[in-house]
Tab-separated table of C-alpha atoms in Angstrom:
chain	number	residue	atom	x	y	z
A	903	UNK	CA	-17.567	38.169	-21.868
A	904	UNK	CA	-18.818	38.250	-18.215
A	905	UNK	CA	-21.029	35.366	-17.404
A	906	UNK	CA	-22.110	36.279	-13.891
A	907	UNK	CA	-22.474	39.913	-13.157
A	908	UNK	CA	-23.126	41.316	-9.626
A	909	UNK	CA	-24.684	44.592	-9.053
A	910	UNK	CA	-26.207	46.488	-6.015
A	911	UNK	CA	-23.052	47.098	-3.961
A	912	UNK	CA	-22.275	50.347	-2.468
A	913	UNK	CA	-21.847	52.355	0.805
A	914	UNK	CA	-24.531	51.822	3.553
A	915	UNK	CA	-25.050	52.720	7.109
A	916	UNK	CA	-24.936	50.091	9.921
A	917	UNK	CA	-28.347	48.514	10.632
A	918	UNK	CA	-29.680	49.358	7.112
A	919	UNK	CA	-30.453	47.015	4.167
A	920	UNK	CA	-29.103	46.283	0.771
A	921	UNK	CA	-29.943	43.849	-1.993
A	922	UNK	CA	-27.441	42.409	-4.293
A	923	UNK	CA	-28.254	40.885	-7.687
A	924	UNK	CA	-26.339	38.427	-9.726
A	925	UNK	CA	-27.434	38.229	-13.369
A	926	UNK	CA	-26.201	35.218	-15.446
A	927	UNK	CA	-25.571	35.327	-19.147
A	928	UNK	CA	-24.594	32.501	-21.495
A	929	UNK	CA	-26.404	29.770	-19.629
A	930	UNK	CA	-29.650	29.270	-17.920
A	931	UNK	CA	-29.685	28.880	-14.162
A	932	UNK	CA	-32.813	26.977	-13.666
A	933	UNK	CA	-30.984	23.681	-13.076
A	934	UNK	CA	-27.975	25.218	-11.279
A	935	UNK	CA	-27.176	25.627	-7.683
A	936	UNK	CA	-25.849	29.172	-6.792
A	937	UNK	CA	-23.955	30.708	-3.882
A	938	UNK	CA	-22.633	33.970	-2.510
A	939	UNK	CA	-19.151	34.116	-1.230
A	940	UNK	CA	-17.535	37.207	0.315
A	941	UNK	CA	-14.094	38.549	0.941
A	942	UNK	CA	-13.395	41.283	3.493
A	943	UNK	CA	-10.654	43.656	2.516
A	944	UNK	CA	-7.361	41.960	2.570
A	945	UNK	CA	-8.818	38.705	3.886
A	946	UNK	CA	-9.756	35.225	2.625
A	947	UNK	CA	-12.813	33.820	1.154
A	948	UNK	CA	-15.994	33.120	3.275
A	949	UNK	CA	-19.085	31.326	1.939
A	950	UNK	CA	-22.207	33.245	2.789
A	951	UNK	CA	-25.251	31.568	1.343
A	952	UNK	CA	-26.403	28.904	-1.145
A	953	UNK	CA	-29.738	28.382	-2.956
A	954	UNK	CA	-30.730	25.104	-4.677
A	955	UNK	CA	-31.708	25.129	-8.342
A	956	UNK	CA	-35.494	25.430	-7.540
A	957	UNK	CA	-35.161	27.673	-4.419
A	958	UNK	CA	-36.392	25.074	-2.080
A	959	UNK	CA	-33.081	24.648	-0.229
A	960	UNK	CA	-31.383	27.640	1.357
A	961	UNK	CA	-28.213	27.735	3.622
A	962	UNK	CA	-26.611	30.395	5.416
A	963	UNK	CA	-23.337	31.037	7.319
A	964	UNK	CA	-23.726	31.476	11.038
A	965	UNK	CA	-22.446	34.918	10.631
A	966	UNK	CA	-25.326	35.988	8.462
A	967	UNK	CA	-28.098	33.766	9.559
A	968	UNK	CA	-31.275	35.604	10.485
A	969	UNK	CA	-30.094	38.721	8.688
A	970	UNK	CA	-29.490	37.707	5.106
A	971	UNK	CA	-31.923	36.080	2.728
A	972	UNK	CA	-31.006	34.540	-0.657
A	973	UNK	CA	-33.541	34.157	-3.417
A	974	UNK	CA	-33.689	33.549	-7.197
A	975	UNK	CA	-35.749	34.263	-10.163
A	976	UNK	CA	-34.984	31.636	-12.868
A	977	UNK	CA	-37.165	33.535	-15.429
A	978	UNK	CA	-34.770	36.513	-15.033
A	979	UNK	CA	-31.714	34.266	-14.734
A	980	UNK	CA	-30.976	36.227	-11.495
A	981	UNK	CA	-30.003	35.408	-7.902
A	982	UNK	CA	-30.441	37.915	-5.153
A	983	UNK	CA	-28.897	38.403	-1.688
A	984	UNK	CA	-31.100	40.572	0.595
A	985	UNK	CA	-28.990	41.865	3.461
A	986	UNK	CA	-30.642	43.282	6.486
A	987	UNK	CA	-29.287	44.680	9.706
A	988	UNK	CA	-25.902	45.335	8.177
A	989	UNK	CA	-22.757	45.427	10.413
A	990	UNK	CA	-19.406	47.028	9.782
A	991	UNK	CA	-17.856	43.547	9.563
A	992	UNK	CA	-20.101	42.648	6.635
A	993	UNK	CA	-17.933	45.123	4.590
A	994	UNK	CA	-16.501	42.871	1.850
A	995	UNK	CA	-16.477	42.104	-1.891
A	996	UNK	CA	-19.446	39.878	-2.490
A	997	UNK	CA	-19.020	37.249	-5.262
A	998	UNK	CA	-21.811	35.270	-6.950
A	999	UNK	CA	-20.746	31.765	-7.874
A	1000	UNK	CA	-22.118	28.877	-9.769
A	1001	UNK	CA	-21.717	25.643	-7.886
A	1002	UNK	CA	-21.218	22.157	-9.260
A	1003	UNK	CA	-24.098	20.373	-7.665
A	1004	UNK	CA	-23.672	21.631	-4.075
A	1005	UNK	CA	-19.991	20.916	-3.849
A	1006	UNK	CA	-17.475	23.435	-5.313
A	1007	UNK	CA	-17.582	26.695	-7.033
A	1008	UNK	CA	-16.941	26.342	-10.731
A	1009	UNK	CA	-17.713	29.870	-12.051
A	1010	UNK	CA	-17.505	33.082	-10.372
A	1011	UNK	CA	-18.575	36.721	-11.047
A	1012	UNK	CA	-16.169	39.670	-10.562
A	1013	UNK	CA	-17.719	40.742	-7.350
A	1014	UNK	CA	-19.535	43.891	-5.951
A	1015	UNK	CA	-18.168	45.805	-2.955
A	1016	UNK	CA	-20.250	46.483	0.035
A	1017	UNK	CA	-19.037	48.910	2.630
A	1018	UNK	CA	-20.995	49.283	5.772
A	1019	UNK	CA	-19.939	52.517	7.468
A	1020	UNK	CA	-21.588	55.494	9.395
B	915	UNK	CA	-14.426	21.696	9.274
B	916	UNK	CA	-11.483	23.959	9.704
B	917	UNK	CA	-9.078	24.131	6.753
B	918	UNK	CA	-5.511	25.239	7.520
B	919	UNK	CA	-3.095	26.152	4.690
B	920	UNK	CA	0.715	26.467	4.842
B	921	UNK	CA	2.792	28.350	4.331
B	922	UNK	CA	1.036	31.771	4.457
B	923	UNK	CA	3.559	33.059	1.911
B	924	UNK	CA	5.721	31.089	-0.392
B	925	UNK	CA	8.595	32.917	-2.266
B	926	UNK	CA	9.590	31.023	-5.443
B	927	UNK	CA	11.579	31.930	-8.585
B	928	UNK	CA	9.933	31.486	-12.104
B	929	UNK	CA	10.587	28.064	-13.366
B	930	UNK	CA	10.888	26.559	-9.837
B	931	UNK	CA	8.504	24.063	-8.160
B	932	UNK	CA	5.922	25.246	-5.579
B	933	UNK	CA	4.304	22.999	-3.060
B	934	UNK	CA	1.328	24.316	-1.087
B	935	UNK	CA	-0.356	22.417	1.719
B	936	UNK	CA	-3.870	22.237	3.015
B	937	UNK	CA	-4.882	20.398	6.112
B	938	UNK	CA	-8.507	19.462	7.144
B	939	UNK	CA	-9.463	19.339	10.857
B	940	UNK	CA	-11.135	15.996	10.151
B	941	UNK	CA	-11.315	13.567	7.301
B	942	UNK	CA	-12.918	14.925	4.131
B	943	UNK	CA	-11.930	11.893	1.951
B	944	UNK	CA	-11.153	13.607	-1.381
B	945	UNK	CA	-13.720	16.209	-1.341
B	946	UNK	CA	-11.324	19.201	-1.853
B	947	UNK	CA	-11.036	21.972	-4.401
B	948	UNK	CA	-8.214	24.410	-5.059
B	949	UNK	CA	-8.776	28.010	-6.314
B	950	UNK	CA	-6.365	30.679	-7.678
B	951	UNK	CA	-7.020	34.277	-7.131
B	952	UNK	CA	-5.024	37.111	-8.704
B	953	UNK	CA	-5.366	40.797	-7.344
B	954	UNK	CA	-8.527	42.426	-8.159
B	955	UNK	CA	-10.094	39.269	-9.730
B	956	UNK	CA	-12.495	36.659	-8.905
B	957	UNK	CA	-11.211	33.234	-7.732
B	958	UNK	CA	-10.812	30.652	-10.437
B	959	UNK	CA	-11.290	26.864	-9.897
B	960	UNK	CA	-8.182	24.896	-10.534
B	961	UNK	CA	-8.737	21.474	-9.041
B	962	UNK	CA	-11.532	19.499	-7.580
B	963	UNK	CA	-11.876	15.972	-6.253
B	964	UNK	CA	-8.423	16.581	-4.730
B	965	UNK	CA	-6.703	15.870	-8.040
B	966	UNK	CA	-8.845	16.542	-11.117
B	967	UNK	CA	-7.816	19.667	-13.010
B	968	UNK	CA	-10.723	21.922	-14.094
B	969	UNK	CA	-11.279	22.717	-17.810
B	970	UNK	CA	-8.456	24.594	-19.434
B	971	UNK	CA	-6.185	24.438	-16.323
B	972	UNK	CA	-2.575	23.833	-17.438
B	973	UNK	CA	-0.931	20.370	-16.698
B	974	UNK	CA	1.635	22.006	-14.471
B	975	UNK	CA	-0.984	22.199	-11.747
B	976	UNK	CA	-1.573	19.018	-9.911
B	977	UNK	CA	-3.300	18.090	-6.689
B	978	UNK	CA	-2.790	15.125	-4.482
B	979	UNK	CA	-3.847	13.904	-1.021
B	980	UNK	CA	-6.852	12.511	0.770
B	981	UNK	CA	-8.463	12.352	4.411
B	982	UNK	CA	-6.785	15.367	6.034
B	983	UNK	CA	-3.693	16.223	4.100
B	984	UNK	CA	-3.559	17.790	0.630
B	985	UNK	CA	-1.018	19.367	-1.724
B	986	UNK	CA	-1.118	21.600	-4.624
B	987	UNK	CA	2.004	21.416	-6.805
B	988	UNK	CA	2.950	23.903	-9.525
B	989	UNK	CA	5.678	22.137	-11.352
B	990	UNK	CA	7.412	25.055	-12.980
B	991	UNK	CA	6.100	28.424	-12.015
B	992	UNK	CA	5.245	30.920	-14.754
B	993	UNK	CA	4.855	34.681	-14.283
B	994	UNK	CA	1.064	34.300	-14.420
B	995	UNK	CA	0.966	31.842	-11.523
B	996	UNK	CA	1.952	34.446	-8.936
B	997	UNK	CA	-1.340	34.655	-6.834
B	998	UNK	CA	-3.144	33.535	-3.745
B	999	UNK	CA	-4.302	29.982	-3.591
B	1000	UNK	CA	-7.202	28.650	-1.498
B	1001	UNK	CA	-8.366	25.229	-0.736
B	1002	UNK	CA	-12.050	24.448	-0.027
B	1003	UNK	CA	-13.663	21.455	1.569
B	1004	UNK	CA	-17.041	20.081	0.445
B	1005	UNK	CA	-17.309	16.878	2.314
B	1006	UNK	CA	-19.427	18.073	5.286
B	1007	UNK	CA	-21.711	20.971	4.757
B	1008	UNK	CA	-23.036	23.570	5.513
B	1009	UNK	CA	-20.711	25.434	5.846
B	1010	UNK	CA	-18.478	25.168	2.765
B	1011	UNK	CA	-15.185	26.293	4.186
B	1012	UNK	CA	-12.051	27.632	2.828
B	1013	UNK	CA	-8.398	27.767	3.958
B	1014	UNK	CA	-7.013	31.144	4.835
B	1015	UNK	CA	-4.866	31.227	1.513
B	1016	UNK	CA	-1.296	30.889	0.432
B	1017	UNK	CA	0.394	33.771	-1.343
B	1018	UNK	CA	2.825	32.653	-3.975
B	1019	UNK	CA	5.199	35.504	-4.535
B	1020	UNK	CA	8.393	36.142	-6.504
């Protein structure tokens, strides 16, 4: 059974916005650090953003800083990635991942594809 | 911290041993993880702490190294092990950085 399920991907025009969701089943996320990692087509893994268990600490890759915002709703067991001013090079599969403390990624969702194209 | 993996592609026969390398641009002590990714699938954690296998990972996978040089060894390749493998450092963050991957192919 899927434990982390991403949704919200799709095709979007450059400069537009999109919000991804990651809904977690089988465990509560209220004490868990969560992250987003992306993978451009045919490329490797790139960490995008991280949010602490209570939402007080947030980190972003330089490539998305100022454009993306991560948030969480622990009552809904869901993490979000709000993506603004999208660029063609943001095209990627976006994975939601549970982190062990703020160290490594010990559980991953199946990913959702975001395509930025006119 | 820049993580560099070698080789880019490793051609191995089933039953043979595979040795994958990961180098960090500065010391990361033993704060390294390894992941396996099969086509169309999410990455899967194999190793953390440079040498500790994650839950349910077979003993044929082993990790070693410290500071800047790390190795992932698959002792006897099974058909299900053909995949791309990534290393990731978590010593100095943000950012959490991955290597570019090594593809293990038949």
